[in-house]
Each structure stands twice: as structure tokens, then as C-alpha cells.
CSV table of C-alpha atoms (C1' of nucleotides) in Angstrom, one decimal:
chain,number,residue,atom,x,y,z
A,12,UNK,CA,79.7,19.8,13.1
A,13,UNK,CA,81.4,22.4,15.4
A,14,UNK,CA,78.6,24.4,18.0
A,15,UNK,CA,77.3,27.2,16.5
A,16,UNK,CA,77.5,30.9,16.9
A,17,UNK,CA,74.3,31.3,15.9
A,18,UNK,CA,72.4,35.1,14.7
A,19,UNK,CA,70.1,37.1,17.0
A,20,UNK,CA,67.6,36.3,14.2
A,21,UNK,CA,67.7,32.5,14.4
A,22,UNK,CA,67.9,32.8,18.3
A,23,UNK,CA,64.5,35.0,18.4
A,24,UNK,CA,62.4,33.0,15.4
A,25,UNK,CA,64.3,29.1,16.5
A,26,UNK,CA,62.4,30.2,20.6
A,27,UNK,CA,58.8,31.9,18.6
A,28,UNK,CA,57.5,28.8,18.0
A,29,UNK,CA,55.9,27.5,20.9
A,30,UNK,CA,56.0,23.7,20.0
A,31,UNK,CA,59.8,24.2,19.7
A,32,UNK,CA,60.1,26.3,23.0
A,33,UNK,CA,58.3,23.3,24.7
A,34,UNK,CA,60.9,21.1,23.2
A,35,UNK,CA,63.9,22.9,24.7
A,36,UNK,CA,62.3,23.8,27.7
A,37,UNK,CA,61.7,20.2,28.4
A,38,UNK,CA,65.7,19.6,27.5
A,39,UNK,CA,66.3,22.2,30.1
A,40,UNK,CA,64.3,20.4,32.8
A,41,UNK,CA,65.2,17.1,32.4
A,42,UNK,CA,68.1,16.8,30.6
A,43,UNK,CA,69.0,14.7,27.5
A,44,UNK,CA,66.4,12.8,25.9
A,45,UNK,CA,66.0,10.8,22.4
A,46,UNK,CA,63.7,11.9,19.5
A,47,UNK,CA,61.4,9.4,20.6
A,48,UNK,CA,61.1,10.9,24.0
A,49,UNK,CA,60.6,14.4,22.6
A,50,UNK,CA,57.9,13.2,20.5
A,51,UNK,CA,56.0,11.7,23.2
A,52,UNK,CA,55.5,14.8,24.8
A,53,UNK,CA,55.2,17.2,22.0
A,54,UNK,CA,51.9,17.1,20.0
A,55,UNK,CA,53.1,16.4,16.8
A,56,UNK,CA,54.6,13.6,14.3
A,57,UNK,CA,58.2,12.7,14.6
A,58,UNK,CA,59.2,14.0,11.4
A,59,UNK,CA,58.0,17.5,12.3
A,60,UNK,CA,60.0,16.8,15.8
A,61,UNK,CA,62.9,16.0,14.0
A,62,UNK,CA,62.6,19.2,11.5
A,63,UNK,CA,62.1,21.5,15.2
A,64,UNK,CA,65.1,19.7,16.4
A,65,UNK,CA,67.0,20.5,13.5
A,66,UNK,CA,66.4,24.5,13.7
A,67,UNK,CA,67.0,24.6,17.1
A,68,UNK,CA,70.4,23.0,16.3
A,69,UNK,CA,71.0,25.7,14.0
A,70,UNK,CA,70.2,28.2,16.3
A,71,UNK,CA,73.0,26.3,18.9
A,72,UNK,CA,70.4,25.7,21.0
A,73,UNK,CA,70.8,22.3,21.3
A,74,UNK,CA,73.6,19.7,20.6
A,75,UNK,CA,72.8,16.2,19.6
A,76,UNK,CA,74.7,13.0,20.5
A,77,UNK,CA,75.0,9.6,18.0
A,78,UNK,CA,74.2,6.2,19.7
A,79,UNK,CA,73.4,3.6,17.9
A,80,UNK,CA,70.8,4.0,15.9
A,81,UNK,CA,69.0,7.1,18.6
A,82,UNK,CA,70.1,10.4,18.8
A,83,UNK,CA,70.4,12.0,22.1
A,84,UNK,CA,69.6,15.8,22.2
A,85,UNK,CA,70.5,17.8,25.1
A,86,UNK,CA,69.6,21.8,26.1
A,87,UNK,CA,73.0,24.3,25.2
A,88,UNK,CA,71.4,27.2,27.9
A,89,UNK,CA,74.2,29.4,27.7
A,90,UNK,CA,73.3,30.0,24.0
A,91,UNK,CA,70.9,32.2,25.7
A,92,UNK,CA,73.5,34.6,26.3
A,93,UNK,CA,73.3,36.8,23.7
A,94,UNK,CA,69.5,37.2,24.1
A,95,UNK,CA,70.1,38.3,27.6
A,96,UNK,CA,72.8,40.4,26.1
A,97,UNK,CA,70.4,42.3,23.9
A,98,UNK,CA,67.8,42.9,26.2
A,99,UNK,CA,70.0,44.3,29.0
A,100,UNK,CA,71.8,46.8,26.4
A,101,UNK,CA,67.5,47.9,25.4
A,102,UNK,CA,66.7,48.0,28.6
A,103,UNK,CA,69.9,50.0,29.8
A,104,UNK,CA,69.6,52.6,26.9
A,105,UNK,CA,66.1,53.6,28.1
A,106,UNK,CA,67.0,54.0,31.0
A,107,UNK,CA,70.4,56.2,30.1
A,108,UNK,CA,67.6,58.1,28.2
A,109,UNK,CA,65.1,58.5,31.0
A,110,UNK,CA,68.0,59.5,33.7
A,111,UNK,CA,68.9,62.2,31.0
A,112,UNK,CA,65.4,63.7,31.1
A,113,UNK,CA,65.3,63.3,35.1
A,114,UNK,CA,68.5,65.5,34.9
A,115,UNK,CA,67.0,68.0,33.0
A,116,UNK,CA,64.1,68.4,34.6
A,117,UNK,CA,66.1,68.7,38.5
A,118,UNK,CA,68.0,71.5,36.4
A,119,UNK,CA,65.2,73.2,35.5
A,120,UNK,CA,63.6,72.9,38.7
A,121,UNK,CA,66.3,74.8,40.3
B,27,UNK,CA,43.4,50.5,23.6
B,28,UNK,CA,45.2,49.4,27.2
B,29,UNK,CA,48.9,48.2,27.2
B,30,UNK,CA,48.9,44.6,26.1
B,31,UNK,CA,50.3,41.8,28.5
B,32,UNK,CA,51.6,40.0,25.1
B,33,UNK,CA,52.5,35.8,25.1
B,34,UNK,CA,56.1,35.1,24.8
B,35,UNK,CA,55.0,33.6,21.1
B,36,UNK,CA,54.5,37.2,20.0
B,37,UNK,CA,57.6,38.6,22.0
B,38,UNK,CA,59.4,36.5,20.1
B,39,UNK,CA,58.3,36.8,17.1
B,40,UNK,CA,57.9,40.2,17.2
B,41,UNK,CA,62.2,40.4,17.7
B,42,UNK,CA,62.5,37.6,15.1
B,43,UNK,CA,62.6,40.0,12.4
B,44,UNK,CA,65.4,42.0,11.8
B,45,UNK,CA,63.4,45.3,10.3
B,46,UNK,CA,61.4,45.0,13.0
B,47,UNK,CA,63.9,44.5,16.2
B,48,UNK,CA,66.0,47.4,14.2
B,49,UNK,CA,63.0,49.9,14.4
B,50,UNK,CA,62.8,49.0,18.0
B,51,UNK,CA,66.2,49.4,19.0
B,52,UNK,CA,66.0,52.9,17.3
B,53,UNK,CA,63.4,53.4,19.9
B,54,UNK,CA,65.3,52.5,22.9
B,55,UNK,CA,68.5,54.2,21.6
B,56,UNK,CA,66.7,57.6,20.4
B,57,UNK,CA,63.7,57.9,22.0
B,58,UNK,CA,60.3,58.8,20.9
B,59,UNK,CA,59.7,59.4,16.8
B,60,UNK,CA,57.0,59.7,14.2
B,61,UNK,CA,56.4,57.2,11.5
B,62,UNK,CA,58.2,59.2,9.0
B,63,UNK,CA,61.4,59.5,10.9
B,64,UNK,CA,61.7,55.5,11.6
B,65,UNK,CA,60.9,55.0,7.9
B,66,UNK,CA,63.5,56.9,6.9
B,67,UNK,CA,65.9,54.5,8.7
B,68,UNK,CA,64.2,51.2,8.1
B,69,UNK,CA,65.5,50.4,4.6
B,70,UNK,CA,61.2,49.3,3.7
B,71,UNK,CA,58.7,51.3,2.6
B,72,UNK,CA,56.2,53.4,4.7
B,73,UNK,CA,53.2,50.6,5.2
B,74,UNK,CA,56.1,48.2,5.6
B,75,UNK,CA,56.7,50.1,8.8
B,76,UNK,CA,53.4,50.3,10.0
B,77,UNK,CA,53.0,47.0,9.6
B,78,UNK,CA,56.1,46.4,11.8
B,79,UNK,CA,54.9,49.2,14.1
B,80,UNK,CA,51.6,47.4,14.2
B,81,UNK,CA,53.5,44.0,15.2
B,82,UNK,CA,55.7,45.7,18.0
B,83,UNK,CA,52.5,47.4,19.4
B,84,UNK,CA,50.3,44.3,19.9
B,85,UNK,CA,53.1,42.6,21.4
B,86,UNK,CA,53.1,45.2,23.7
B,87,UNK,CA,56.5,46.4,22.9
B,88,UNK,CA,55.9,50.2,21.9
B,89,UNK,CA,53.7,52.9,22.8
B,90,UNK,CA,51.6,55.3,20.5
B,91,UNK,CA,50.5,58.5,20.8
B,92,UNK,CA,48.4,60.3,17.6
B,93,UNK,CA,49.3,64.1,17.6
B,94,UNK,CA,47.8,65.9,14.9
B,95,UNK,CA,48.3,64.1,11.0
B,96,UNK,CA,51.4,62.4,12.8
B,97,UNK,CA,52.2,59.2,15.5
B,98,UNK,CA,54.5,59.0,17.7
B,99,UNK,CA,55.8,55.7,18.9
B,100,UNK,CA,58.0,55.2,21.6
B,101,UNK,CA,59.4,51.7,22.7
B,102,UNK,CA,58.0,50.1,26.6
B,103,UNK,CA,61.4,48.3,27.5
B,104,UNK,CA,59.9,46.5,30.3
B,105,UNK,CA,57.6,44.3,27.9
B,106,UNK,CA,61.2,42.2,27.5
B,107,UNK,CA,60.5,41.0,31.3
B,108,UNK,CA,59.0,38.1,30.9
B,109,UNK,CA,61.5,37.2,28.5
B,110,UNK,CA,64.3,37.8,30.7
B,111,UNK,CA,62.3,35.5,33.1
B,112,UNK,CA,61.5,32.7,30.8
B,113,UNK,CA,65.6,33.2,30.0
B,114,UNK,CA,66.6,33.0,33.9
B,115,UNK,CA,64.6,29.8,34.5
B,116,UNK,CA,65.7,28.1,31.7
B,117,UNK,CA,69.3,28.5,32.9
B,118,UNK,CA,68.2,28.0,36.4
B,119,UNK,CA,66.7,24.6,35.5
B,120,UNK,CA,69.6,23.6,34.0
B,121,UNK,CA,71.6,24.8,36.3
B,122,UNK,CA,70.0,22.6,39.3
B,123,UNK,CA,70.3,19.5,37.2
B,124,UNK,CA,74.4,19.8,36.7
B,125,UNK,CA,74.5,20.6,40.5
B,126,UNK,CA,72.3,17.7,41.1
B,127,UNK,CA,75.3,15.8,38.9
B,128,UNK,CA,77.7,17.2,40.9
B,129,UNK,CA,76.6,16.5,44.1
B,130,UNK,CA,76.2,12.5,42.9
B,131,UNK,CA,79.4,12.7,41.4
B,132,UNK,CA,81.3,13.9,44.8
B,133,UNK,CA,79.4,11.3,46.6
B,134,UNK,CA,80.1,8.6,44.6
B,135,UNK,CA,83.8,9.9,45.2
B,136,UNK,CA,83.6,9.0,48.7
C,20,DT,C1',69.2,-13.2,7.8
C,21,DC,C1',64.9,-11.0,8.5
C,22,DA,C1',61.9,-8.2,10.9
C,23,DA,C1',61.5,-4.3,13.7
C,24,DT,C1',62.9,0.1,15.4
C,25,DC,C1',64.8,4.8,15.2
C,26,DG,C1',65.4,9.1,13.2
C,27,DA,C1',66.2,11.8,9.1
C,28,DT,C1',64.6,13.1,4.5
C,29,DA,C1',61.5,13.7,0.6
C,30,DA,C1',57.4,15.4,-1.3
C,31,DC,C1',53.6,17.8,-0.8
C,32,DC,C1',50.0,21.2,1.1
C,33,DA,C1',47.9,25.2,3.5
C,34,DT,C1',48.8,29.2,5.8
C,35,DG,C1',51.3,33.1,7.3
C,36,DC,C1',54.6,36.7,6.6
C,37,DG,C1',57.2,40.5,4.7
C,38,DG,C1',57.3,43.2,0.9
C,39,DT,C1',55.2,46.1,-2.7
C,40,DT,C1',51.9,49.8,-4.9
C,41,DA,C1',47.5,52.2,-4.6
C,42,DT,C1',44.2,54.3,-1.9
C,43,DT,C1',41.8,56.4,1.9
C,44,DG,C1',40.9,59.3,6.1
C,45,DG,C1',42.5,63.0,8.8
C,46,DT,C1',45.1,67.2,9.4
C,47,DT,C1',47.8,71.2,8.1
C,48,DT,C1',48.9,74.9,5.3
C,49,DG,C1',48.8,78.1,1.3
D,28,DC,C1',38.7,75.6,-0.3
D,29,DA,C1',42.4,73.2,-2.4
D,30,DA,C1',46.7,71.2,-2.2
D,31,DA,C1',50.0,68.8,0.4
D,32,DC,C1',51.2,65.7,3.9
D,33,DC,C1',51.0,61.8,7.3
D,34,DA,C1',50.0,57.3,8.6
D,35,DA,C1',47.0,53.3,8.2
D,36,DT,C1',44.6,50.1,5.3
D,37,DA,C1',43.6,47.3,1.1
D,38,DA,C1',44.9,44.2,-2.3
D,39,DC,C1',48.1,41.6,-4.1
D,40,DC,C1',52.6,38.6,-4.7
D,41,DG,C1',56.4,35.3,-3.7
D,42,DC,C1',58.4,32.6,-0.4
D,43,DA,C1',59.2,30.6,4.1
D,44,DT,C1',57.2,27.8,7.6
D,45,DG,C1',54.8,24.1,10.1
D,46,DG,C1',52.4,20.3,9.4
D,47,DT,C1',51.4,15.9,7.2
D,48,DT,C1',52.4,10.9,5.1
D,49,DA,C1',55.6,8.0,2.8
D,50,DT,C1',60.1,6.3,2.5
D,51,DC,C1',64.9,5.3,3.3
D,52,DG,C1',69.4,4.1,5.7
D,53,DA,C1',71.2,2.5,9.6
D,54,DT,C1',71.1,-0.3,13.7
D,55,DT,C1',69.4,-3.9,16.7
D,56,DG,C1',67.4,-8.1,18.1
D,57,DA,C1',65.0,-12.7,17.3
DNA sequence: TCAATCGATAACCATGCGGTTATTGGTTTG
DNA sequence: CAAACCAATAACCGCATGGTTATCGATTGA
């Protein structure tokens, strides 16, 4: 299957859960690793590993690679981008707001 | 109550939901507004936006302030900092492990 | 070939979540 | 004071979600 685009939505709810954050954190740190790796280190059964890994996917968060009978998953960071994206365009409106207000107030100062 | 430091389990979750991250973004955008005035916008019904409202607040996401019968909530823009952060080091991390690639790959070149 | 391993899926369960309507506590206003 | 209004809470409902164990298909190794 082709990497996908992926909604704000499945970004924000595939990076709430904080068993799957630790799963993609750890891709980001150090780098492709197999199901059975993943597991190891998460706290929970496989299957549910498996079912985490599957939503991120989703989400494009991570890509998975065939090999024999393991599946390599490794970290897609720049599907980040659009997260970034959204909280630079918050952040900037308030402050377009809040440099209004400043100018009104140095107006009515004067 | 003070201003909540909030996890990044409830700053994302709190943007998971697209009612919810709507009502917000009406905040940034526009600027502080009653209860009534989001409601009208939000597509749900009245205790559908409280609820939301309530969500945003404990994730430390808006402000309130009670004025008479009526609330006014305003949106805290910096609460998305640590999730710009946790977004920066996951790139970075990744990041460091392709240069650390690179660097192998232009040695082995030699 | 047969046993073991890997990972995905199925089936199920408890809990949480987003929505609703109804109600309540305060606050204006007539 | 009574009526209207605002926002929060209560009580409920359906469904999604995260977890489990059991199983299955595919692959590898003895």
C-alpha cells in the first residue's frame, strides 16, 4: 500500500495513546525494529502491539517492511509535518490577535 | 483553579477530536467568546460544548473567566509547547540516526 | 516433513467517549 | 417577585477503543 496522507484527526488520536507514542518514539530513537522487538519493550501482548502498529500505519506514521516471515517497522518523522503545521498557524493567529490589541492600545495612548 | 501544566496524553487527546480542535481554533482565530457564541458554531448541542470546553480547560488549553450568568473562554496557545517539543526531538532523533548513516556510508566510501 | 517461530486476525470484554435530553444553580430583566 | 436566560451537571445511550486469549497462515530450521 502507497504512504498515506493521513487526517489531522488520526495524527492527534494515532500519538494520544501513550503506549503507542512509546512505540514510535522508540522507532525514532533507534531505528527499525521487528514486532517482536517492539513488544519487548512495550508493556503489552503482541497482538495489542500489532493492533498499535497497525493505527499508527494508518496515521503514516510508520511504514513496515516484509522479510521473511518478520516485519520490520520503521519511524516516517516527517508525517509530523502537518502537526507542526497546525500549531504554528494557532500559535501565529494569537499572536496576529494580540499585536492587534498592542496597536490599539499605543494608538490610544497617544 | 491555577493553569494546568497538562501530560501530552491529554494534549493530544484533547486535539484528537475534531469538535473539539474546531472550538479551539475558533479561539485562536477570533479571540475570546461565551459559551453561547462557540455553540452556535460547533454543529453539537450546548452541554456537548461544555463538555469539550471542559476537556480543552483541563488540558490546559483555554482560559475561563465567569462574568455575570455568562463564561468567557479564551484559548492559552502556549499550552501547544511541549508538543512542539516532543515534535522537534522526535525529528531530531531521527535526524541524528540518518546522519549517523551517512557519515558510515562516506567512510565506507573511502 | 514436522516442529517452532513470527506476526496478523478473530472473538470477546470492560471501559471511555461523544452525543443527546432534562434539570439545576446563578444572574438579569420585566 | 417572576420570567427568561446562561452555562454546568446529571443521567442515559450507542459505539469506539485498548486490552486479553486463542488461532491461523506463512516461513524457517532440525
Amino acid at each position: 500500500m502507497n504512504v498515506m496522507p493521513a487526517s489531522y484527526d488520526m495524527l492527534f488520536a494515532a500519538l494520544s495513546d501513550p503506549t503507542r507514542r512509546g512505540i514510535f518514539e522508540k522507532l525514532c530513537h533507534d531505528g527499525e525494529q521487528t514486532v517482536h522487538a517492539l513488544t519487548a519493550g512495550a508493556g503489552v501482548s503482541q497482538p495489542a502491539v500489532s493492533k498499535h502498529l497497525a493505527i499508527l500505519k494508518q496515521a503514516g506514521l510508520v511504514l513496515d517492511r516484509r522479510e521473511g516471515r518478520e516485519t520490520h517497522y520503521s519511524a516516517r518523522p516527517d508525517a509530523l509535518a502537518p502537526l507542526m503545521d497546525w500549531t504554528g498557524r494557532m500559535t501565529r493567529f494569537w499572536q496576529k490577535r494580540f499585536d492587534k490589541l498592542e496597536d490599539l492600545l499605543k494608538r490610544m495612548d497617544q
